[in-house]
Short mmCIF file of C-alpha atoms in Angstrom, two decimals:
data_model
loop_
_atom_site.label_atom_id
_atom_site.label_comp_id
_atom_site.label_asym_id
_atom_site.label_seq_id
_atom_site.Cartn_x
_atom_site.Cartn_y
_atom_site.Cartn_z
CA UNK A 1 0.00 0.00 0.00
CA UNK A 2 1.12 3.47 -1.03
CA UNK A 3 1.98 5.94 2.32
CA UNK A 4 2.06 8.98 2.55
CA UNK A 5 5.98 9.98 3.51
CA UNK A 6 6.58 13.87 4.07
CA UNK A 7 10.55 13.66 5.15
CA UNK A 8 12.58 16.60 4.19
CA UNK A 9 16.33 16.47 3.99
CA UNK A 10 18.42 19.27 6.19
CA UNK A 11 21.55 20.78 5.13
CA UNK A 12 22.71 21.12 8.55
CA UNK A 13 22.53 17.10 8.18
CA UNK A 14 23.41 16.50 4.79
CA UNK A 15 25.40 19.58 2.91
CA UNK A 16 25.63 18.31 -0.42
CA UNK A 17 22.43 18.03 -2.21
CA UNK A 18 21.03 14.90 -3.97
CA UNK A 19 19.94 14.10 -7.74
CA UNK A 20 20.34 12.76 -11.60
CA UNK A 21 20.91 12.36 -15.87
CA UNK A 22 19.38 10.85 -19.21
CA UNK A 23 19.43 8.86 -22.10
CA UNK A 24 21.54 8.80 -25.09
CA UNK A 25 24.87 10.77 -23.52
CA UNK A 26 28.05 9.11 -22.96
CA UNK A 27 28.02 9.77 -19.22
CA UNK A 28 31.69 8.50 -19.08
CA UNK A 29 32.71 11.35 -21.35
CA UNK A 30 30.31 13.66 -19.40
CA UNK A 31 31.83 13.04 -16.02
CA UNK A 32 35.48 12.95 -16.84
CA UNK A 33 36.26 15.41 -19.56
CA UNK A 34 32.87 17.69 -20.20
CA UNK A 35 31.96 18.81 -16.35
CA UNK A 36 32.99 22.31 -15.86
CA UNK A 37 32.39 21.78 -12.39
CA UNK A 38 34.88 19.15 -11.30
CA UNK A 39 34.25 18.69 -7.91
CA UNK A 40 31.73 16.39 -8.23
CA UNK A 41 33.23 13.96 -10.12
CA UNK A 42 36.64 14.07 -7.91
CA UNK A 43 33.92 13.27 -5.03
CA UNK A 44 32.80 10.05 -6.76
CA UNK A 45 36.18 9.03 -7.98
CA UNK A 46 37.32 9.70 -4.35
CA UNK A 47 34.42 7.18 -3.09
CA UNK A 48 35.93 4.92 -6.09
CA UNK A 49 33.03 5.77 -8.56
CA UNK A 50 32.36 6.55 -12.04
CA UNK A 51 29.60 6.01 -14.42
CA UNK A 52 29.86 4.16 -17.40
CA UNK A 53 28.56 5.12 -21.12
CA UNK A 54 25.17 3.55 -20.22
CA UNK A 55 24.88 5.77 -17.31
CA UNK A 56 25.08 2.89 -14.71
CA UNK A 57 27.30 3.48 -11.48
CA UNK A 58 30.30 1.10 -11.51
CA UNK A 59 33.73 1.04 -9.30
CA UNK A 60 36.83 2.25 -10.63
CA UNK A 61 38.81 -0.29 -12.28
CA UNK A 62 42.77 -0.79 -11.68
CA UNK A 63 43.04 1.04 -15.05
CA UNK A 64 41.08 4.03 -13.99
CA UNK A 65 38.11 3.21 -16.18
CA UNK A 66 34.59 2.03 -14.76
CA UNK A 67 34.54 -2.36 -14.21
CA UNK A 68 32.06 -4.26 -14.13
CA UNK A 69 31.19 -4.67 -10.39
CA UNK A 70 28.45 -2.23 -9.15
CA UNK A 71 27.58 0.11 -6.20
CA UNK A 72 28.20 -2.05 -3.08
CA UNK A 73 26.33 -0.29 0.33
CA UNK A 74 27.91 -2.50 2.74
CA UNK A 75 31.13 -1.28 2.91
CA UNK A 76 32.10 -2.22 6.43
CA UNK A 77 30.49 -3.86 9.21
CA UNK A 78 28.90 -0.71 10.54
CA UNK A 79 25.99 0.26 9.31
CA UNK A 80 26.42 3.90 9.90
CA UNK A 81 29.31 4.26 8.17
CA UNK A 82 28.25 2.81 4.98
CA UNK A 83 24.92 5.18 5.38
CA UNK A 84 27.60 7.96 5.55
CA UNK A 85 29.21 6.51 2.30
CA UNK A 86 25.61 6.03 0.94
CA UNK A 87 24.71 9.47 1.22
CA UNK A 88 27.99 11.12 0.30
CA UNK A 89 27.54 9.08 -3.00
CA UNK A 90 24.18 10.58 -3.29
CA UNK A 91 25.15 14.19 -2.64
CA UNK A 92 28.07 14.03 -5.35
CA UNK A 93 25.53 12.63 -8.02
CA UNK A 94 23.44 15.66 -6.89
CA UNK A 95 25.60 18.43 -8.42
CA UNK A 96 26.94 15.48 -11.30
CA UNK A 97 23.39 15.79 -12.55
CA UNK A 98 22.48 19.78 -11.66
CA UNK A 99 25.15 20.35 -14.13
CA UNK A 100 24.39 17.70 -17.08
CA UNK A 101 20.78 19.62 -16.84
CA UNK A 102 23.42 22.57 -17.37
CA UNK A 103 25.47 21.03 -19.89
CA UNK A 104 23.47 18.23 -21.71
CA UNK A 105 19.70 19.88 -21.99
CA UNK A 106 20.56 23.73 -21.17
CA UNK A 107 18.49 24.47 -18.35
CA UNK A 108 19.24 27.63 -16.50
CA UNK A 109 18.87 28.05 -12.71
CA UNK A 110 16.11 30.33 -11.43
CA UNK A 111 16.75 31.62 -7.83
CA UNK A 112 14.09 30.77 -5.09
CA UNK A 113 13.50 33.28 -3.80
CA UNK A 114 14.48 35.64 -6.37
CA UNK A 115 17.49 37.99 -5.24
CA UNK A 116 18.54 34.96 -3.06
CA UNK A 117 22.00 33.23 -3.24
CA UNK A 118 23.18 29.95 -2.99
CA UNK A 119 24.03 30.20 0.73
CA UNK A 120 20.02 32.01 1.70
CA UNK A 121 18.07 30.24 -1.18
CA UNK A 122 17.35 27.43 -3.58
CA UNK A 123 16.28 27.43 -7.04
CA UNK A 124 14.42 25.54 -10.07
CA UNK A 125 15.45 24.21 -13.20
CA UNK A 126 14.24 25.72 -16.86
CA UNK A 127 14.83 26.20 -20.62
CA UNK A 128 15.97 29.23 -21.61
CA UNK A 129 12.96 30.40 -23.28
CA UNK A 130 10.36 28.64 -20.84
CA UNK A 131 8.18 31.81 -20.30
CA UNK A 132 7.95 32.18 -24.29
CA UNK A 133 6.46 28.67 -25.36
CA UNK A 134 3.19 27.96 -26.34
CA UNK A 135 3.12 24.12 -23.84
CA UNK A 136 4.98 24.23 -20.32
CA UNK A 137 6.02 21.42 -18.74
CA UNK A 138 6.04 21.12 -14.84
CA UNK A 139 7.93 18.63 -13.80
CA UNK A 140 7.60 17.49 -9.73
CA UNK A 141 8.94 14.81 -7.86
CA UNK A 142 8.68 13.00 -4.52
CA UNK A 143 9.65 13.59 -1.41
CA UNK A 144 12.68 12.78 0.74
CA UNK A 145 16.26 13.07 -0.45
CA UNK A 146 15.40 13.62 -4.44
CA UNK A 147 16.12 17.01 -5.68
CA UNK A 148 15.54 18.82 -9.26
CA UNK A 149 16.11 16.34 -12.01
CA UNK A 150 15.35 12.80 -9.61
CA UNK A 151 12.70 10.57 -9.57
CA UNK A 152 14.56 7.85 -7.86
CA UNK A 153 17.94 8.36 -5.87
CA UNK A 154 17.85 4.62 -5.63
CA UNK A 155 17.40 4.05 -9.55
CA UNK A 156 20.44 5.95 -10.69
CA UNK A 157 22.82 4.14 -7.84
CA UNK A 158 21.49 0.91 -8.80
CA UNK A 159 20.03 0.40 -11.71
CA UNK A 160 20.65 3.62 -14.22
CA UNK A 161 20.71 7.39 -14.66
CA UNK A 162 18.30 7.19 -17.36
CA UNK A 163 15.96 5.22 -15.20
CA UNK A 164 16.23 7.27 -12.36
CA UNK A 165 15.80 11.04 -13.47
CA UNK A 166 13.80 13.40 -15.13
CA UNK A 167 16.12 14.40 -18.11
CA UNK A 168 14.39 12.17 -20.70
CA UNK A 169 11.37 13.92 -19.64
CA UNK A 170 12.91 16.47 -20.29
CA UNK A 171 15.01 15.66 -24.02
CA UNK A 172 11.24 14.60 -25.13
CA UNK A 173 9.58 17.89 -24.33
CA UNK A 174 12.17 19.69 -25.60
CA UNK A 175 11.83 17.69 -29.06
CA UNK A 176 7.93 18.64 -28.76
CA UNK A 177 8.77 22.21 -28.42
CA UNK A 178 7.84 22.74 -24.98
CA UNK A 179 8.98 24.62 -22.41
CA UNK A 180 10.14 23.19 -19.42
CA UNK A 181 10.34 23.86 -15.71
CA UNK A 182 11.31 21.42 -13.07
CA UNK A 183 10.79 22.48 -9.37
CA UNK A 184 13.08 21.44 -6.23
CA UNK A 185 10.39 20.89 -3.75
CA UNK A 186 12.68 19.20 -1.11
CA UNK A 187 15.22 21.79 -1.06
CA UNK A 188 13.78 23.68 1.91
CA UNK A 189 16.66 24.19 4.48
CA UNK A 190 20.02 26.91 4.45
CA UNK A 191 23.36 25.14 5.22
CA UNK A 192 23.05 26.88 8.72
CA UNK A 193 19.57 24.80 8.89
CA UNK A 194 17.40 27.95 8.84
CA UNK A 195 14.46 27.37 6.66
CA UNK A 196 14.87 28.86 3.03
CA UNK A 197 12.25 31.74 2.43
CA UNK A 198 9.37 31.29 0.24
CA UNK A 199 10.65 27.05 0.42
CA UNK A 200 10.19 25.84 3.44
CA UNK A 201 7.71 22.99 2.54
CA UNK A 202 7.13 21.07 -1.18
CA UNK A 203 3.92 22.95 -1.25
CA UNK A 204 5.35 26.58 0.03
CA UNK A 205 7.84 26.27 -3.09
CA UNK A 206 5.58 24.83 -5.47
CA UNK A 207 3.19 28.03 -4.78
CA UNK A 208 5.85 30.89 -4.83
CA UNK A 209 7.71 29.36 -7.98
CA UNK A 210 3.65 29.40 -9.66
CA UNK A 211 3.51 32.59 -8.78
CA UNK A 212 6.81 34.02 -9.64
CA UNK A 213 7.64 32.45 -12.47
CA UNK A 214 4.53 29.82 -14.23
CA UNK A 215 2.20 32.37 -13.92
CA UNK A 216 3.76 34.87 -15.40
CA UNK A 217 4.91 32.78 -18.51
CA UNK A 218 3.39 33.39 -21.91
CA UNK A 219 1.96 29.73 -21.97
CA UNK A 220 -1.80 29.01 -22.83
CA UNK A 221 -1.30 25.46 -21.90
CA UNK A 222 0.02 23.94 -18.83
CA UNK A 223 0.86 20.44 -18.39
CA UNK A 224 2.19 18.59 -15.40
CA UNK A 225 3.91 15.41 -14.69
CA UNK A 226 4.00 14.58 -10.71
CA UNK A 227 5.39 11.63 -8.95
CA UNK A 228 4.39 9.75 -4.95
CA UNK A 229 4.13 13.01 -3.05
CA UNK A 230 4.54 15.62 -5.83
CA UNK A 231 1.22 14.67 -6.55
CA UNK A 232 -0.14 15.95 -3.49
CA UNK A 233 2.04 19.11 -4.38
CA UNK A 234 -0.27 19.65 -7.47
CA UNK A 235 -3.58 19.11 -5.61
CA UNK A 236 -2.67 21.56 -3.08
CA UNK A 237 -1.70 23.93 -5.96
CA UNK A 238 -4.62 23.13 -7.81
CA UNK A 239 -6.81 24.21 -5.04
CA UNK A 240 -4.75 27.24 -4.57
CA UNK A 241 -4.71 28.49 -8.09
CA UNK A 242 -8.43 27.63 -8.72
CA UNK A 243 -9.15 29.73 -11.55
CA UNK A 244 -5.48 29.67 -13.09
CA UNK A 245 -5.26 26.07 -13.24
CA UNK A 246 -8.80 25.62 -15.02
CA UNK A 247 -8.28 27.87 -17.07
CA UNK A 248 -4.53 27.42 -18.25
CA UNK A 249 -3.43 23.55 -17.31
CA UNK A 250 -4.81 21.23 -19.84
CA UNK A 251 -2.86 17.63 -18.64
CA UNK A 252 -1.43 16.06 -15.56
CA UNK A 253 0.26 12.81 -15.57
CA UNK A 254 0.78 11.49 -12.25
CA UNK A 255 2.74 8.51 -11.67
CA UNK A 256 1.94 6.64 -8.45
CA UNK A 257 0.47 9.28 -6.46
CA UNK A 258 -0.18 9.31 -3.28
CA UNK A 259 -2.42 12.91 -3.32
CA UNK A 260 -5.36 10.25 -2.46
CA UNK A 261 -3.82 10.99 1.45
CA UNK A 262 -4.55 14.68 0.91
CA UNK A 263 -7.45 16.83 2.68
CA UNK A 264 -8.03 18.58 -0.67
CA UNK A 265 -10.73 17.08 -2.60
CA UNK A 266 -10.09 16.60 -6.36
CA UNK A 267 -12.24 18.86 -8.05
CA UNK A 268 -14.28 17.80 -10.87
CA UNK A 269 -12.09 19.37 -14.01
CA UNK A 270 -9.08 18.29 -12.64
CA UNK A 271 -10.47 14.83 -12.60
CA UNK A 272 -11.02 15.04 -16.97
CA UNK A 273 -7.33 16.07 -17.41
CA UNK A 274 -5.62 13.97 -14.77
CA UNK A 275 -4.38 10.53 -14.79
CA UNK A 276 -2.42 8.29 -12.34
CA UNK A 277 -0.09 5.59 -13.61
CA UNK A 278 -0.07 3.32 -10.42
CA UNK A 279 2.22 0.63 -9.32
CA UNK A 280 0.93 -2.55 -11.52
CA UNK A 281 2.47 -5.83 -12.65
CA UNK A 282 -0.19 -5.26 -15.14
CA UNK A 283 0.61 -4.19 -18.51
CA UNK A 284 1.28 -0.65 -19.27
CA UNK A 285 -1.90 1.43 -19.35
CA UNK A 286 -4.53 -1.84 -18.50
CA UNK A 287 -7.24 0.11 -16.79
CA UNK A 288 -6.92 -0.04 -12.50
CA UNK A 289 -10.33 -0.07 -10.00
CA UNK A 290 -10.54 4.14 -9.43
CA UNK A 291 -12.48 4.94 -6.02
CA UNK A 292 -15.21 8.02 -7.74
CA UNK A 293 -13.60 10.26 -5.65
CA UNK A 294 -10.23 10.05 -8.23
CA UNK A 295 -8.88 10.31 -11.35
CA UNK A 296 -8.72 7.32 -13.84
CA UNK A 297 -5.86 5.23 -12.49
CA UNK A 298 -3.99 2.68 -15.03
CA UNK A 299 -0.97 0.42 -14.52
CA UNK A 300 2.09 1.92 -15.24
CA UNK A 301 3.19 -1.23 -16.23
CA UNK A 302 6.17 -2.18 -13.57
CA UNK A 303 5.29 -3.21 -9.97
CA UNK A 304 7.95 -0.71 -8.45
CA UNK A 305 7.05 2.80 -6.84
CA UNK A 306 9.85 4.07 -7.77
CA UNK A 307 9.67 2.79 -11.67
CA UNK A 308 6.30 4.38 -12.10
CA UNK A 309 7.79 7.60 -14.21
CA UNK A 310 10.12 6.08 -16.09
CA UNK A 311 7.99 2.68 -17.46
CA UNK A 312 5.16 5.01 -18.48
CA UNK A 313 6.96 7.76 -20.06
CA UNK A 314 5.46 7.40 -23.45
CA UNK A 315 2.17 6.57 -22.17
CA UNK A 316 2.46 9.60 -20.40
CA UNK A 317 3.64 12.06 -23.34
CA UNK A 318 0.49 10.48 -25.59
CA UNK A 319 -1.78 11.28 -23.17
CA UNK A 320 -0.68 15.04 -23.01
CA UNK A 321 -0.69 15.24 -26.60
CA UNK A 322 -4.17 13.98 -26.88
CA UNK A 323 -5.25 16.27 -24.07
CA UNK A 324 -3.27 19.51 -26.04
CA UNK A 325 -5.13 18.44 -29.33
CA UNK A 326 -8.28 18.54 -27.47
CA UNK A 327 -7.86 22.17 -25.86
#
């Protein structure tokens, strides 16, 4: 059964940030001779790490070049310390990924809140002409550790970076001729652990970047993807932005949400344009039992949580377009 998880990840803890890349880059190339930022990679190679050209995490071989043999958490008999190791790994593949969003699919940074810095804010991800398209794409993920770019921290450690972020989300909007925009929801805390303005909460961000930046793009249509919790980050904005988002957001693709936990009653139009790839060993798209309180739910054709945005991608993108063509 799906839970609701609200857990928020403190600088004061953690001061690296977590998240991801993409499909068709040679991520060995990327992280050893492209990065303009090279303390990333010098992170992971210190923790023995590299990724290879399919963008899986491997050890460093005796040559220097990424083996065969694959991220390995127990790497002593106390469990704290390969936590520690865990979660520096994750922090370094953090800022690897920030900048391939930099690099690979030019995204720019937009300050949260605007004025701030690095050390008193955050910030989102977006193309460079996101306020001038005719489609935007919101992109939101879950909660916990992930940060702008993730879906699944877990998915680009062990399995792949294409698997586990939000860049070939990104690559196929792009190819659409969207704009794009991809929030940070769990960024919420200042190294000192003061609470970032404006970001102190998924939903607190969600609302001020609306504001300050969605809103006041050119779009006429709005479409959202949302995965686990981000999709109670959209009903809460929904219900926020009542007449904005009836009026200007035509599609939302949720994959295995868990806004069925929130207070906030689905409202009616929101239930036409919405659909929720669940959690299914059922084939992609086969129809799921939806309580009449929520929006159509369908498998997303992997059993995992976490695989939920990445198995339905294309499912996904054909149900925006036949949402846009319908506007």
């Amino acid at each position: 059964m799906l839970r609701k998880h609200i857990t928020f990840c403190c600088r004061s803890a953690i001061l690296l940030r977590p998240i991801l890349p993409l499909g068709k880059i040679n991520y060995a190339t990327s992280t050893t001779t492209i990065l303009k930022n090279m303390e990333a990679v010098k992170t992971m190679k210190d923790l023995g790490y590299v990724f290879n050209t399919e963008g899986q995490l491997r050890k460093i071989g005796p040559d220097g070049k990424p083996s065969e043999e694959p991220f390995q958490f127990n790497i002593s008999d106390q469990h704290q310390e390969c936590q520690a190791h865990y979660e520096e790994l994750g922090n370094a593949i953090t800022e690897y990924i920030y900048h391939l969003l930099e690099t690979k699919v030019n995204l720019v940074r937009l300050p949260v809140p605007e004025g701030s810095t690095p050390e008193t804010g955050t910030f989102v991800f977006a193309t460079k002409d996101y306020d001038k398209k005719d489609v935007l794409l919101v992109l939101i993920n879950g909660s916990g550790a992930v940060r702008a770019g993730q879906w699944a921290r877990s998915l680009i450690i062990n399995e792949s970076l294409e698997q586990g972020t939000q860049i070939p989300y990104v690559e196929q909007a792009i190819a659409k001729g969207y704009g794009v925009m991809i929030l940070n929801t769990n960024d919420n805390y200042q190294a000192d652990g003061k609470k970032i303005p404006h970001s102190s909460s998924a939903e607190e961000h969600a609302r001020y970047v609306w504001e300050t930046y969605i809103s006041k793009a050119e779009a006429s249509s709005i479409v959202i993807v949302a995965h686990s919790y981000g999709g109670v980050v959209t009903v809460t904005l929904a219900d926020q932005m009542k007449k904005e988002f009836e009026q200007r957001v035509k599609a939302i693709a949720f994959t295995d949400s868990v806004h069925a936990f929130s207070p906030i009653k689905m409202p009616k139009f929101m239930k036409e344009i919405t659909r929720n790839w669940i959690s299914s060993s059922a084939p992609l798209d086969t129809p799921m039992k939806t309580p009449e309180f929520d929006c159509p739910r369908v498998s997303a054709g992997h059993p995992k949580h976490e695989m939920s945005s990445c198995s339905c991608i294309d499912s996904a993108f054909k149900f925006i377009e036949e949402k846009l063509s319908n506007k």
